[in-house]
mmCIF file of C-alpha atoms and ligand atoms in Angstrom:
data_model
loop_
_atom_site.group_PDB
_atom_site.id
_atom_site.type_symbol
_atom_site.label_atom_id
_atom_site.label_comp_id
_atom_site.label_asym_id
_atom_site.label_seq_id
_atom_site.Cartn_x
_atom_site.Cartn_y
_atom_site.Cartn_z
ATOM 1 C CA UNK C 1 49.120 37.859 -28.637
ATOM 2 C CA UNK C 2 51.338 39.372 -31.236
ATOM 3 C CA UNK C 3 50.791 39.409 -34.170
ATOM 4 C CA UNK C 4 52.670 37.935 -37.808
ATOM 5 C CA UNK C 5 52.175 37.567 -41.200
ATOM 6 C CA UNK C 6 52.960 34.851 -43.169
ATOM 7 C CA UNK C 7 53.606 35.109 -46.236
ATOM 8 C CA UNK C 8 50.858 32.043 -47.796
ATOM 9 C CA UNK C 9 51.503 29.737 -50.482
ATOM 10 C CA UNK C 10 48.733 27.149 -49.489
ATOM 11 C CA UNK C 11 51.530 24.080 -49.155
ATOM 12 C CA UNK C 12 52.160 21.658 -46.788
ATOM 13 C CA UNK C 13 54.935 23.943 -45.111
ATOM 14 C CA UNK C 14 53.419 27.263 -44.310
ATOM 15 C CA UNK C 15 49.780 25.507 -43.952
ATOM 16 C CA UNK C 16 51.739 24.038 -40.835
ATOM 17 C CA UNK C 17 53.543 27.013 -39.806
ATOM 18 C CA UNK C 18 50.426 28.783 -38.799
ATOM 19 C CA UNK C 19 49.878 26.352 -36.273
ATOM 20 C CA UNK C 20 53.230 25.895 -35.040
ATOM 21 C CA UNK C 21 53.698 30.025 -34.955
ATOM 22 C CA UNK C 22 50.676 29.895 -32.716
ATOM 23 C CA UNK C 23 52.156 26.721 -30.532
ATOM 24 C CA UNK C 24 55.447 27.335 -30.824
ATOM 25 C CA UNK C 25 55.661 31.309 -30.671
ATOM 26 C CA UNK C 26 52.797 32.577 -29.357
ATOM 27 C CA UNK C 27 51.476 34.555 -32.561
ATOM 28 C CA UNK C 28 48.330 35.054 -33.850
ATOM 29 C CA UNK C 29 48.898 34.257 -37.751
ATOM 30 C CA UNK C 30 47.553 36.568 -40.375
ATOM 31 C CA UNK C 31 48.065 34.699 -43.807
ATOM 32 C CA UNK C 32 49.353 36.420 -47.268
ATOM 33 C CA UNK C 33 48.928 35.219 -50.214
ATOM 34 C CA UNK C 34 49.919 37.001 -53.147
ATOM 35 C CA UNK C 35 48.997 36.385 -56.628
ATOM 36 C CA UNK C 36 52.109 36.704 -58.920
ATOM 37 C CA UNK C 37 50.554 34.605 -62.019
ATOM 38 C CA UNK C 38 51.093 31.757 -60.940
ATOM 39 C CA UNK C 39 48.924 29.508 -63.382
ATOM 40 C CA UNK C 40 46.785 27.591 -62.845
ATOM 41 C CA UNK C 41 44.335 30.101 -61.256
ATOM 42 C CA UNK C 42 41.016 31.426 -62.835
ATOM 43 C CA UNK C 43 42.112 33.227 -66.171
ATOM 44 C CA UNK C 44 42.372 36.846 -65.614
ATOM 45 C CA UNK C 45 40.311 37.621 -61.941
ATOM 46 C CA UNK C 46 42.890 36.258 -59.401
ATOM 47 C CA UNK C 47 40.133 34.466 -57.992
ATOM 48 C CA UNK C 48 39.291 31.145 -58.565
ATOM 49 C CA UNK C 49 42.805 29.181 -57.010
ATOM 50 C CA UNK C 50 43.914 32.597 -55.042
ATOM 51 C CA UNK C 51 40.345 32.592 -52.931
ATOM 52 C CA UNK C 52 40.751 28.378 -52.440
ATOM 53 C CA UNK C 53 44.170 29.151 -51.016
ATOM 54 C CA UNK C 54 42.979 32.105 -48.730
ATOM 55 C CA UNK C 55 39.881 30.207 -47.064
ATOM 56 C CA UNK C 56 42.396 26.955 -46.446
ATOM 57 C CA UNK C 57 44.322 29.686 -44.273
ATOM 58 C CA UNK C 58 41.840 30.474 -42.697
ATOM 59 C CA UNK C 59 41.020 26.129 -42.478
ATOM 60 C CA UNK C 60 44.633 25.975 -40.766
ATOM 61 C CA UNK C 61 44.109 28.358 -38.147
ATOM 62 C CA UNK C 62 45.045 32.004 -39.450
ATOM 63 C CA UNK C 63 43.345 34.678 -37.708
ATOM 64 C CA UNK C 64 42.717 36.518 -40.922
ATOM 65 C CA UNK C 65 44.144 35.613 -44.758
ATOM 66 C CA UNK C 66 44.534 38.200 -47.573
ATOM 67 C CA UNK C 67 45.405 37.683 -51.136
ATOM 68 C CA UNK C 68 46.983 40.310 -53.135
ATOM 69 C CA UNK C 69 47.061 40.742 -57.069
ATOM 70 C CA UNK C 70 50.008 41.608 -57.547
ATOM 71 C CA UNK C 71 50.717 41.085 -60.804
ATOM 72 C CA UNK C 72 51.315 44.368 -62.594
ATOM 73 C CA UNK C 73 53.093 45.383 -59.743
ATOM 74 C CA UNK C 74 55.169 42.799 -60.083
ATOM 75 C CA UNK C 75 55.312 43.129 -64.116
ATOM 76 C CA UNK C 76 56.056 46.694 -63.769
ATOM 77 C CA UNK C 77 58.163 47.557 -60.778
ATOM 78 C CA UNK C 78 60.578 44.216 -61.210
ATOM 79 C CA UNK C 79 60.545 42.924 -64.429
ATOM 80 C CA UNK C 80 60.625 46.091 -66.458
ATOM 81 C CA UNK C 81 63.807 46.571 -64.545
ATOM 82 C CA UNK C 82 64.901 42.780 -65.431
ATOM 83 C CA UNK C 83 64.211 43.474 -69.592
ATOM 84 C CA UNK C 84 66.003 47.312 -69.052
ATOM 85 C CA UNK C 85 68.943 45.099 -67.604
ATOM 86 C CA UNK C 86 68.906 41.970 -69.874
ATOM 87 C CA UNK C 87 69.325 40.411 -66.544
ATOM 88 C CA UNK C 88 70.723 36.927 -66.556
ATOM 89 C CA UNK C 89 72.094 35.075 -63.019
ATOM 90 C CA UNK C 90 75.399 33.272 -64.709
ATOM 91 C CA UNK C 91 74.158 34.176 -68.135
ATOM 92 C CA UNK C 92 71.234 31.629 -68.093
ATOM 93 C CA UNK C 93 68.513 32.286 -65.706
ATOM 94 C CA UNK C 94 66.082 34.864 -65.717
ATOM 95 C CA UNK C 95 65.920 35.319 -62.011
ATOM 96 C CA UNK C 96 62.278 34.008 -61.928
ATOM 97 C CA UNK C 97 61.768 33.639 -57.917
ATOM 98 C CA UNK C 98 64.617 36.035 -56.893
ATOM 99 C CA UNK C 99 63.108 39.165 -58.723
ATOM 100 C CA UNK C 100 59.607 37.806 -56.454
ATOM 101 C CA UNK C 101 60.619 37.468 -52.932
ATOM 102 C CA UNK C 102 61.604 41.536 -52.541
ATOM 103 C CA UNK C 103 58.044 42.184 -54.063
ATOM 104 C CA UNK C 104 56.322 39.923 -51.252
ATOM 105 C CA UNK C 105 58.512 41.279 -48.648
ATOM 106 C CA UNK C 106 57.295 44.360 -49.592
ATOM 107 C CA UNK C 107 53.401 43.553 -48.868
ATOM 108 C CA UNK C 108 54.139 41.692 -45.810
ATOM 109 C CA UNK C 109 55.442 44.731 -45.014
ATOM 110 C CA UNK C 110 52.492 46.704 -45.362
ATOM 111 C CA UNK C 111 49.972 43.878 -43.893
ATOM 112 C CA UNK C 112 51.774 44.069 -41.443
ATOM 113 C CA UNK C 113 51.489 47.633 -40.521
ATOM 114 C CA UNK C 114 47.928 47.335 -41.010
ATOM 115 C CA UNK C 115 47.426 44.732 -39.002
ATOM 116 C CA UNK C 116 49.394 45.719 -36.067
ATOM 117 C CA UNK C 117 51.741 42.637 -36.840
ATOM 118 C CA UNK C 118 54.859 43.445 -35.220
ATOM 119 C CA UNK C 119 56.702 40.463 -37.078
ATOM 120 C CA UNK C 120 56.644 38.836 -40.221
ATOM 121 C CA UNK C 121 57.544 34.909 -41.852
ATOM 122 C CA UNK C 122 58.219 32.855 -44.480
ATOM 123 C CA UNK C 123 58.352 29.406 -45.248
ATOM 124 C CA UNK C 124 62.203 28.859 -46.907
ATOM 125 C CA UNK C 125 64.718 26.331 -45.880
ATOM 126 C CA UNK C 126 67.891 27.177 -44.554
ATOM 127 C CA UNK C 127 69.840 25.879 -47.548
ATOM 128 C CA UNK C 128 68.100 28.325 -50.165
ATOM 129 C CA UNK C 129 68.702 31.706 -51.698
ATOM 130 C CA UNK C 130 64.988 32.806 -50.736
ATOM 131 C CA UNK C 131 65.522 33.307 -46.935
ATOM 132 C CA UNK C 132 68.725 35.470 -47.819
ATOM 133 C CA UNK C 133 65.880 37.356 -50.307
ATOM 134 C CA UNK C 134 62.982 37.693 -47.894
ATOM 135 C CA UNK C 135 65.197 38.666 -44.559
ATOM 136 C CA UNK C 136 67.865 41.069 -46.383
ATOM 137 C CA UNK C 137 64.674 43.242 -47.770
ATOM 138 C CA UNK C 138 62.787 43.019 -44.470
ATOM 139 C CA UNK C 139 66.426 44.749 -42.899
ATOM 140 C CA UNK C 140 65.953 46.983 -45.260
ATOM 141 C CA UNK C 141 62.523 48.310 -45.623
ATOM 142 C CA UNK C 142 61.782 47.020 -42.104
ATOM 143 C CA UNK C 143 64.423 46.857 -39.939
ATOM 144 C CA UNK C 144 62.084 47.117 -36.756
ATOM 145 C CA UNK C 145 60.294 44.134 -37.907
ATOM 146 C CA UNK C 146 61.274 40.307 -36.640
ATOM 147 C CA UNK C 147 61.521 37.969 -39.135
ATOM 148 C CA UNK C 148 60.376 34.099 -37.793
ATOM 149 C CA UNK C 149 61.849 31.005 -40.566
ATOM 150 C CA UNK C 150 59.867 28.537 -38.796
ATOM 151 C CA UNK C 151 60.388 25.466 -41.329
ATOM 152 C CA UNK C 152 64.585 26.446 -40.990
ATOM 153 C CA UNK C 153 64.304 25.918 -37.552
ATOM 154 C CA UNK C 154 61.530 22.915 -36.773
ATOM 155 C CA UNK C 155 63.954 20.278 -38.131
ATOM 156 C CA UNK C 156 60.560 18.086 -39.600
ATOM 157 C CA UNK C 157 60.624 16.724 -42.888
ATOM 158 C CA UNK C 158 56.993 16.239 -45.112
ATOM 159 C CA UNK C 159 56.212 13.188 -43.780
ATOM 160 C CA UNK C 160 56.959 14.388 -40.013
ATOM 161 C CA UNK C 161 54.866 17.526 -40.867
ATOM 162 C CA UNK C 162 52.287 15.776 -42.298
ATOM 163 C CA UNK C 163 52.116 13.623 -38.579
ATOM 164 C CA UNK C 164 52.502 16.782 -36.832
ATOM 165 C CA UNK C 165 49.618 18.308 -38.765
ATOM 166 C CA UNK C 166 47.554 15.014 -38.320
ATOM 167 C CA UNK C 167 48.205 14.750 -34.691
ATOM 168 C CA UNK C 168 46.506 18.578 -34.396
ATOM 169 C CA UNK C 169 43.501 17.771 -36.768
ATOM 170 C CA UNK C 170 44.606 20.576 -39.402
ATOM 171 C CA UNK C 171 43.335 20.065 -42.939
ATOM 172 C CA UNK C 172 46.831 20.275 -44.992
ATOM 173 C CA UNK C 173 46.631 19.996 -48.569
ATOM 174 C CA UNK C 174 48.905 16.661 -49.488
ATOM 175 C CA UNK C 175 49.638 16.989 -53.196
ATOM 176 C CA UNK C 176 50.230 13.112 -53.696
ATOM 177 C CA UNK C 177 52.643 12.630 -57.406
ATOM 178 C CA UNK C 178 54.477 15.756 -57.568
ATOM 179 C CA UNK C 179 57.937 15.146 -55.881
ATOM 180 C CA UNK C 180 59.194 18.360 -57.667
ATOM 181 C CA UNK C 181 59.619 21.712 -55.186
ATOM 182 C CA UNK C 182 58.010 24.377 -57.844
ATOM 183 C CA UNK C 183 58.070 28.011 -57.684
ATOM 184 C CA UNK C 184 56.178 30.434 -60.531
ATOM 185 C CA UNK C 185 54.871 33.307 -61.730
ATOM 186 C CA UNK C 186 54.658 35.169 -64.566
ATOM 187 C CA UNK C 187 58.092 35.480 -65.787
ATOM 188 C CA UNK C 188 59.011 31.563 -65.438
ATOM 189 C CA UNK C 189 58.781 28.032 -63.483
ATOM 190 C CA UNK C 190 61.130 27.261 -61.526
ATOM 191 C CA UNK C 191 61.620 23.255 -60.592
ATOM 192 C CA UNK C 192 64.221 21.450 -58.052
ATOM 193 C CA UNK C 193 64.347 18.238 -55.938
ATOM 194 C CA UNK C 194 63.551 14.721 -56.892
ATOM 195 C CA UNK C 195 65.228 13.089 -60.072
ATOM 196 C CA UNK C 196 66.450 16.512 -60.616
ATOM 197 C CA UNK C 197 69.274 16.012 -57.911
ATOM 198 C CA UNK C 198 70.857 14.096 -59.843
ATOM 199 C CA UNK C 199 72.730 16.924 -62.875
ATOM 200 C CA UNK C 200 73.380 13.089 -64.825
ATOM 201 C CA UNK C 201 69.679 12.247 -65.684
ATOM 202 C CA UNK C 202 67.220 14.518 -68.131
ATOM 203 C CA UNK C 203 64.500 16.196 -66.683
ATOM 204 C CA UNK C 204 60.958 13.748 -67.199
ATOM 205 C CA UNK C 205 59.121 15.733 -69.833
ATOM 206 C CA UNK C 206 56.097 15.542 -66.673
ATOM 207 C CA UNK C 207 58.527 18.308 -64.789
ATOM 208 C CA UNK C 208 57.575 21.065 -67.624
ATOM 209 C CA UNK C 209 54.454 22.542 -67.673
ATOM 210 C CA UNK C 210 55.105 26.059 -69.857
ATOM 211 C CA UNK C 211 56.801 25.075 -72.823
ATOM 212 C CA UNK C 212 55.782 22.437 -75.170
ATOM 213 C CA UNK C 213 57.781 18.744 -75.765
ATOM 214 C CA UNK C 214 59.821 19.365 -78.911
ATOM 215 C CA UNK C 215 57.956 16.683 -80.724
ATOM 216 C CA UNK C 216 54.821 18.222 -80.433
ATOM 217 C CA UNK C 217 55.547 21.857 -81.440
ATOM 218 C CA UNK C 218 54.706 23.240 -84.890
ATOM 219 C CA UNK C 219 57.042 22.108 -88.213
ATOM 220 C CA UNK C 220 56.466 25.519 -89.305
ATOM 221 C CA UNK C 221 58.510 29.022 -87.867
ATOM 222 C CA UNK C 222 55.715 31.097 -86.048
ATOM 223 C CA UNK C 223 56.881 34.930 -86.535
ATOM 224 C CA UNK C 224 56.252 37.756 -83.685
ATOM 225 C CA UNK C 225 57.294 40.943 -84.253
ATOM 226 C CA UNK C 226 57.626 42.788 -80.809
ATOM 227 C CA UNK C 227 58.239 47.035 -80.411
ATOM 228 C CA UNK C 228 59.835 48.347 -77.683
ATOM 229 C CA UNK C 229 59.353 51.967 -76.562
ATOM 230 C CA UNK C 230 62.205 53.737 -74.094
ATOM 231 C CA UNK C 231 63.594 49.762 -73.532
ATOM 232 C CA UNK C 232 60.302 48.641 -72.732
ATOM 233 C CA UNK C 233 57.872 45.950 -75.233
ATOM 234 C CA UNK C 234 54.797 47.379 -75.972
ATOM 235 C CA UNK C 235 52.911 45.884 -78.628
ATOM 236 C CA UNK C 236 52.643 42.222 -79.871
ATOM 237 C CA UNK C 237 52.092 42.101 -83.489
ATOM 238 C CA UNK C 238 51.237 45.655 -83.610
ATOM 239 C CA UNK C 239 48.831 45.156 -81.185
ATOM 240 C CA UNK C 240 49.262 47.355 -77.500
ATOM 241 C CA UNK C 241 49.167 45.756 -73.975
ATOM 242 C CA UNK C 242 49.978 46.454 -71.060
ATOM 243 C CA UNK C 243 53.300 44.643 -69.746
ATOM 244 C CA UNK C 244 51.604 42.220 -67.458
ATOM 245 C CA UNK C 245 49.574 41.023 -70.110
ATOM 246 C CA UNK C 246 52.220 41.093 -72.851
ATOM 247 C CA UNK C 247 54.023 39.116 -70.779
ATOM 248 C CA UNK C 248 51.367 36.953 -70.711
ATOM 249 C CA UNK C 249 50.901 36.732 -74.447
ATOM 250 C CA UNK C 250 54.853 36.073 -74.988
ATOM 251 C CA UNK C 251 54.998 33.194 -72.742
ATOM 252 C CA UNK C 252 52.010 31.230 -74.564
ATOM 253 C CA UNK C 253 53.071 31.516 -77.953
ATOM 254 C CA UNK C 254 57.014 30.951 -77.121
ATOM 255 C CA UNK C 255 55.827 28.171 -75.407
ATOM 256 C CA UNK C 256 53.806 26.289 -77.667
ATOM 257 C CA UNK C 257 57.083 26.225 -79.342
ATOM 258 C CA UNK C 258 59.465 24.919 -76.365
ATOM 259 C CA UNK C 259 61.035 27.869 -76.139
ATOM 260 C CA UNK C 260 62.606 28.600 -72.713
ATOM 261 C CA UNK C 261 63.644 25.622 -71.666
ATOM 262 C CA UNK C 262 66.621 26.165 -68.645
ATOM 263 C CA UNK C 263 68.642 22.977 -67.604
ATOM 264 C CA UNK C 264 71.824 24.451 -65.741
ATOM 265 C CA UNK C 265 74.272 23.514 -62.688
ATOM 266 C CA UNK C 266 73.522 27.514 -60.153
ATOM 267 C CA UNK C 267 75.874 28.734 -57.271
ATOM 268 C CA UNK C 268 73.506 29.324 -54.898
ATOM 269 C CA UNK C 269 74.789 32.253 -52.757
ATOM 270 C CA UNK C 270 74.760 29.778 -49.702
ATOM 271 C CA UNK C 271 77.467 28.191 -50.939
ATOM 272 C CA UNK C 272 75.488 25.327 -52.817
ATOM 273 C CA UNK C 273 75.748 23.817 -56.767
ATOM 274 C CA UNK C 274 72.344 22.862 -56.831
ATOM 275 C CA UNK C 275 70.426 21.484 -60.588
ATOM 276 C CA UNK C 276 67.663 23.730 -61.622
ATOM 277 C CA UNK C 277 65.202 23.209 -64.613
ATOM 278 C CA UNK C 278 63.533 26.578 -65.730
ATOM 279 C CA UNK C 279 60.958 27.402 -68.084
ATOM 280 C CA UNK C 280 60.633 31.078 -69.146
ATOM 281 C CA UNK C 281 59.284 31.297 -72.778
ATOM 282 C CA UNK C 282 58.625 34.682 -72.645
ATOM 283 C CA UNK C 283 61.339 36.205 -71.016
ATOM 284 C CA UNK C 284 63.735 33.793 -73.225
ATOM 285 C CA UNK C 285 62.006 35.644 -75.809
ATOM 286 C CA UNK C 286 62.373 39.090 -74.548
ATOM 287 C CA UNK C 287 65.583 39.221 -73.700
ATOM 288 C CA UNK C 288 66.807 38.158 -76.128
ATOM 289 C CA UNK C 289 64.607 40.674 -78.507
ATOM 290 C CA UNK C 290 65.484 43.697 -75.995
ATOM 291 C CA UNK C 291 69.089 42.994 -76.021
ATOM 292 C CA UNK C 292 69.385 42.830 -80.019
ATOM 293 C CA UNK C 293 67.616 46.441 -80.095
ATOM 294 C CA UNK C 294 69.790 47.651 -78.164
ATOM 295 C CA UNK C 295 73.000 46.584 -80.457
ATOM 296 C CA UNK C 296 71.083 48.778 -83.171
ATOM 297 C CA UNK C 297 70.404 51.959 -80.792
ATOM 298 C CA UNK C 298 72.874 51.986 -78.169
ATOM 299 C CA UNK C 299 76.235 53.922 -78.572
ATOM 300 C CA UNK C 300 78.877 51.215 -78.551
ATOM 301 C CA UNK C 301 80.939 52.611 -75.424
ATOM 302 C CA UNK C 302 78.035 53.396 -73.318
ATOM 303 C CA UNK C 303 76.727 49.509 -74.683
ATOM 304 C CA UNK C 304 80.281 47.907 -73.588
ATOM 305 C CA UNK C 305 79.731 49.551 -69.807
ATOM 306 C CA UNK C 306 76.405 48.833 -69.805
ATOM 307 C CA UNK C 307 77.186 44.611 -70.311
ATOM 308 C CA UNK C 308 79.449 44.771 -67.707
ATOM 309 C CA UNK C 309 77.541 45.940 -65.466
ATOM 310 C CA UNK C 310 74.246 44.064 -66.221
ATOM 311 C CA UNK C 311 75.849 40.546 -64.780
ATOM 312 C CA UNK C 312 76.774 42.432 -61.457
ATOM 313 C CA UNK C 313 73.387 43.784 -61.733
ATOM 314 C CA UNK C 314 71.730 39.810 -61.854
ATOM 315 C CA UNK C 315 74.055 38.868 -59.408
ATOM 316 C CA UNK C 316 72.836 41.826 -56.943
ATOM 317 C CA UNK C 317 69.215 40.049 -57.146
ATOM 318 C CA UNK C 318 69.730 37.307 -56.773
ATOM 319 C CA UNK C 319 71.507 37.458 -53.871
ATOM 320 C CA UNK C 320 68.836 39.000 -52.154
ATOM 321 C CA UNK C 321 70.177 43.321 -52.730
ATOM 322 C CA UNK C 322 67.408 44.762 -54.124
ATOM 323 C CA UNK C 323 66.866 47.637 -52.360
ATOM 324 C CA UNK C 324 70.479 48.755 -52.012
ATOM 325 C CA UNK C 325 72.588 51.937 -52.943
ATOM 326 C CA UNK C 326 74.510 49.823 -55.702
ATOM 327 C CA UNK C 327 71.154 48.541 -57.356
ATOM 328 C CA UNK C 328 69.620 51.669 -56.855
ATOM 329 C CA UNK C 329 72.420 53.221 -58.980
ATOM 330 C CA UNK C 330 73.162 50.686 -61.507
ATOM 331 C CA UNK C 331 69.010 50.957 -61.961
ATOM 332 C CA UNK C 332 69.801 54.922 -62.968
ATOM 333 C CA UNK C 333 73.172 54.478 -65.259
ATOM 334 C CA UNK C 334 70.285 51.711 -66.639
ATOM 335 C CA UNK C 335 67.782 54.318 -67.135
ATOM 336 C CA UNK C 336 69.892 57.206 -68.582
ATOM 337 C CA UNK C 337 70.597 54.320 -71.534
ATOM 338 C CA UNK C 338 66.747 53.411 -72.285
ATOM 339 C CA UNK C 339 64.966 56.223 -73.768
ATOM 340 C CA UNK C 340 66.735 55.815 -77.276
ATOM 341 C CA UNK C 341 66.018 51.826 -77.371
ATOM 342 C CA UNK C 342 62.406 52.124 -79.838
ATOM 343 C CA UNK C 343 61.816 49.951 -82.632
ATOM 344 C CA UNK C 344 60.420 46.478 -83.707
ATOM 345 C CA UNK C 345 62.122 43.206 -83.317
ATOM 346 C CA UNK C 346 60.846 40.320 -85.251
ATOM 347 C CA UNK C 347 61.343 36.871 -83.545
ATOM 348 C CA UNK C 348 61.321 33.766 -84.368
ATOM 349 C CA UNK C 349 60.355 30.683 -82.946
ATOM 350 C CA UNK C 350 60.777 26.951 -83.958
ATOM 351 C CA UNK C 351 61.329 23.822 -82.086
ATOM 352 C CA UNK C 352 62.938 25.278 -78.786
ATOM 353 C CA UNK C 353 64.774 28.796 -80.206
ATOM 354 C CA UNK C 354 63.605 32.029 -80.606
ATOM 355 C CA UNK C 355 65.856 34.452 -82.577
ATOM 356 C CA UNK C 356 66.012 37.577 -84.371
ATOM 357 C CA UNK C 357 64.758 37.409 -88.086
ATOM 358 C CA UNK C 358 64.844 41.049 -88.156
ATOM 359 C CA UNK C 359 64.973 44.777 -86.500
ATOM 360 C CA UNK C 360 64.504 48.538 -87.488
ATOM 361 C CA UNK C 361 64.174 51.316 -85.675
ATOM 362 C CA UNK C 362 63.713 55.191 -86.140
ATOM 363 C CA UNK C 363 66.083 55.928 -82.908
ATOM 364 C CA UNK C 364 68.638 52.952 -84.262
ATOM 365 C CA UNK C 365 72.469 53.653 -85.675
ATOM 366 C CA UNK C 366 72.943 51.498 -88.284
ATOM 367 C CA UNK C 367 73.538 53.701 -90.909
ATOM 368 C CA UNK C 368 73.660 51.680 -94.260
ATOM 369 C CA UNK C 369 75.598 54.305 -96.086
ATOM 370 C CA UNK C 370 78.419 53.870 -93.717
ATOM 371 C CA UNK C 371 78.105 49.840 -93.743
ATOM 372 C CA UNK C 372 77.670 49.209 -97.361
ATOM 373 C CA UNK C 373 80.111 47.602 -99.483
ATOM 374 C CA UNK C 374 77.749 48.819 -102.499
ATOM 375 C CA UNK C 375 77.899 52.168 -104.467
ATOM 376 C CA UNK C 376 76.574 54.484 -101.727
ATOM 377 C CA UNK C 377 79.759 53.499 -99.251
ATOM 378 C CA UNK C 378 80.162 57.119 -97.746
ATOM 379 C CA UNK C 379 82.564 55.465 -95.539
ATOM 380 C CA UNK C 380 85.854 57.764 -95.759
ATOM 381 C CA UNK C 381 88.549 54.541 -96.674
ATOM 382 C CA UNK C 382 91.548 57.426 -97.010
ATOM 383 C CA UNK C 383 91.163 57.876 -93.508
ATOM 384 C CA UNK C 384 91.338 54.321 -92.206
ATOM 385 C CA UNK C 385 94.923 54.495 -93.403
ATOM 386 C CA UNK C 386 96.175 56.559 -90.755
ATOM 387 C CA UNK C 387 93.755 55.478 -88.147
ATOM 388 C CA UNK C 388 95.676 52.121 -88.144
ATOM 389 C CA UNK C 389 98.362 53.266 -87.598
ATOM 390 C CA UNK C 390 97.944 55.010 -84.852
ATOM 391 C CA UNK C 391 95.969 52.591 -83.184
ATOM 392 C CA UNK C 392 98.923 50.027 -83.703
ATOM 393 C CA UNK C 393 101.590 52.342 -83.222
ATOM 394 C CA UNK C 394 101.923 51.490 -79.176
ATOM 395 C CA UNK C 395 102.385 47.514 -80.268
ATOM 396 C CA UNK C 396 105.039 48.275 -82.817
ATOM 397 C CA UNK C 397 107.026 49.944 -80.476
ATOM 398 C CA UNK C 398 106.556 47.524 -78.246
ATOM 399 C CA UNK C 399 107.445 44.927 -80.588
ATOM 400 C CA UNK C 400 110.479 46.856 -81.886
ATOM 401 C CA UNK C 401 111.798 47.042 -78.281
ATOM 402 C CA UNK C 402 110.961 43.163 -77.253
ATOM 403 C CA UNK C 403 111.817 41.595 -80.567
ATOM 404 C CA UNK C 404 108.351 40.133 -82.643
ATOM 405 C CA UNK C 405 107.920 36.504 -81.860
HETATM 406 N N1 LIG M 501 67.142 28.636 -57.316
HETATM 407 C C1 LIG M 501 66.105 29.589 -57.478
HETATM 408 C C2 LIG M 501 66.491 30.852 -57.206
HETATM 409 O O1 LIG M 501 67.349 31.173 -55.916
HETATM 410 C C3 LIG M 501 64.267 29.254 -57.521
HETATM 411 C C4 LIG M 501 64.359 29.161 -56.113
HETATM 412 C C5 LIG M 501 63.127 28.823 -56.223
HETATM 413 N N2 LIG M 501 62.317 28.794 -54.857
HETATM 414 C C6 LIG M 501 61.391 28.052 -54.229
HETATM 415 N N3 LIG M 501 61.469 28.320 -53.034
HETATM 416 N N4 LIG M 501 61.070 26.893 -54.980
HETATM 417 O O2 LIG M 501 65.973 32.049 -57.325
#
């Protein structure tokens, strides 16, 4: 029998897919579950919930089931790049799911090589971006492997899939209640479907898990000091932390103030506009701080060029083009800019907002004696007159010719 490695979440669809791939495509399935810091799992160990997911895959008929703790790898190899790039798709979405798909695919390919599998599979539908991210990544790093997309192919709805599984005695997880489609990792949480599909309807409070409702948040401002070295956050309130733990800590503290809720209409790669709800308290807080510190530390022409590339970069990631030459080239540009991005940013958290209350840097370009209006002013005012004359000269020449209006 041919072997296939399936990205397994433990949910209904991928549980049914194990048997479906055997029946319809003659595959024996190796299930691969990736721990990216989804919440609801056993604290820190990556143990409890992930082990339950692993056993469920075997119960559903997988010949082998592996769990990969990829939390640090996700933080260091993927989220770190997003921080350096201030990456927000459409200026709003911190790319929670988009960042994870290339990593998941990389592990599917690794496990395929180790187990002699000739194919990998994902549980995406045909309407989303995630299928594109899985498959384009596979094309980039393992073009010899076949990619299967059972859910896109089988044409069953949720009830159909449950019935199909029950006929065969497959113990699929049927969680009643949640009408939402959720994806989650340490960089944030996404929610779609149900009432959220009405862009006019307010998202019900039950959609949220990582951010408190404003009525429940503290009535006092909380401050949090983030220390950056070479463009990456390295400490919270003076305490050094690995990136993976630092993100979790900031996420928890900002989430308690209701920071990081995003409600947006999103342009999907497949041409659809969809209503998306995100919760990214840590991401929003860290990106706000990082961007501010760059304003202090980057020379202005470089900063302007970087801002222009950031939107393009976020779009590449969103569109599944992580392992591509352009992405690599922009990474190189960004890497050149980051060594001077050092210092502390004091973030204030209150009632859903995270804002910069103060910043300082030994490599900063703020020069008090140039900026001040006080007596210590060292700015040469006499040079300004000539500067403005020449700066405005083309405009003046044009206006003389055209007449002023
Ligand atoms: N719309 C977001 C994106 O494309 C979130 C996708 C969530 N994925 C999921 N399978 N629920 O990145």
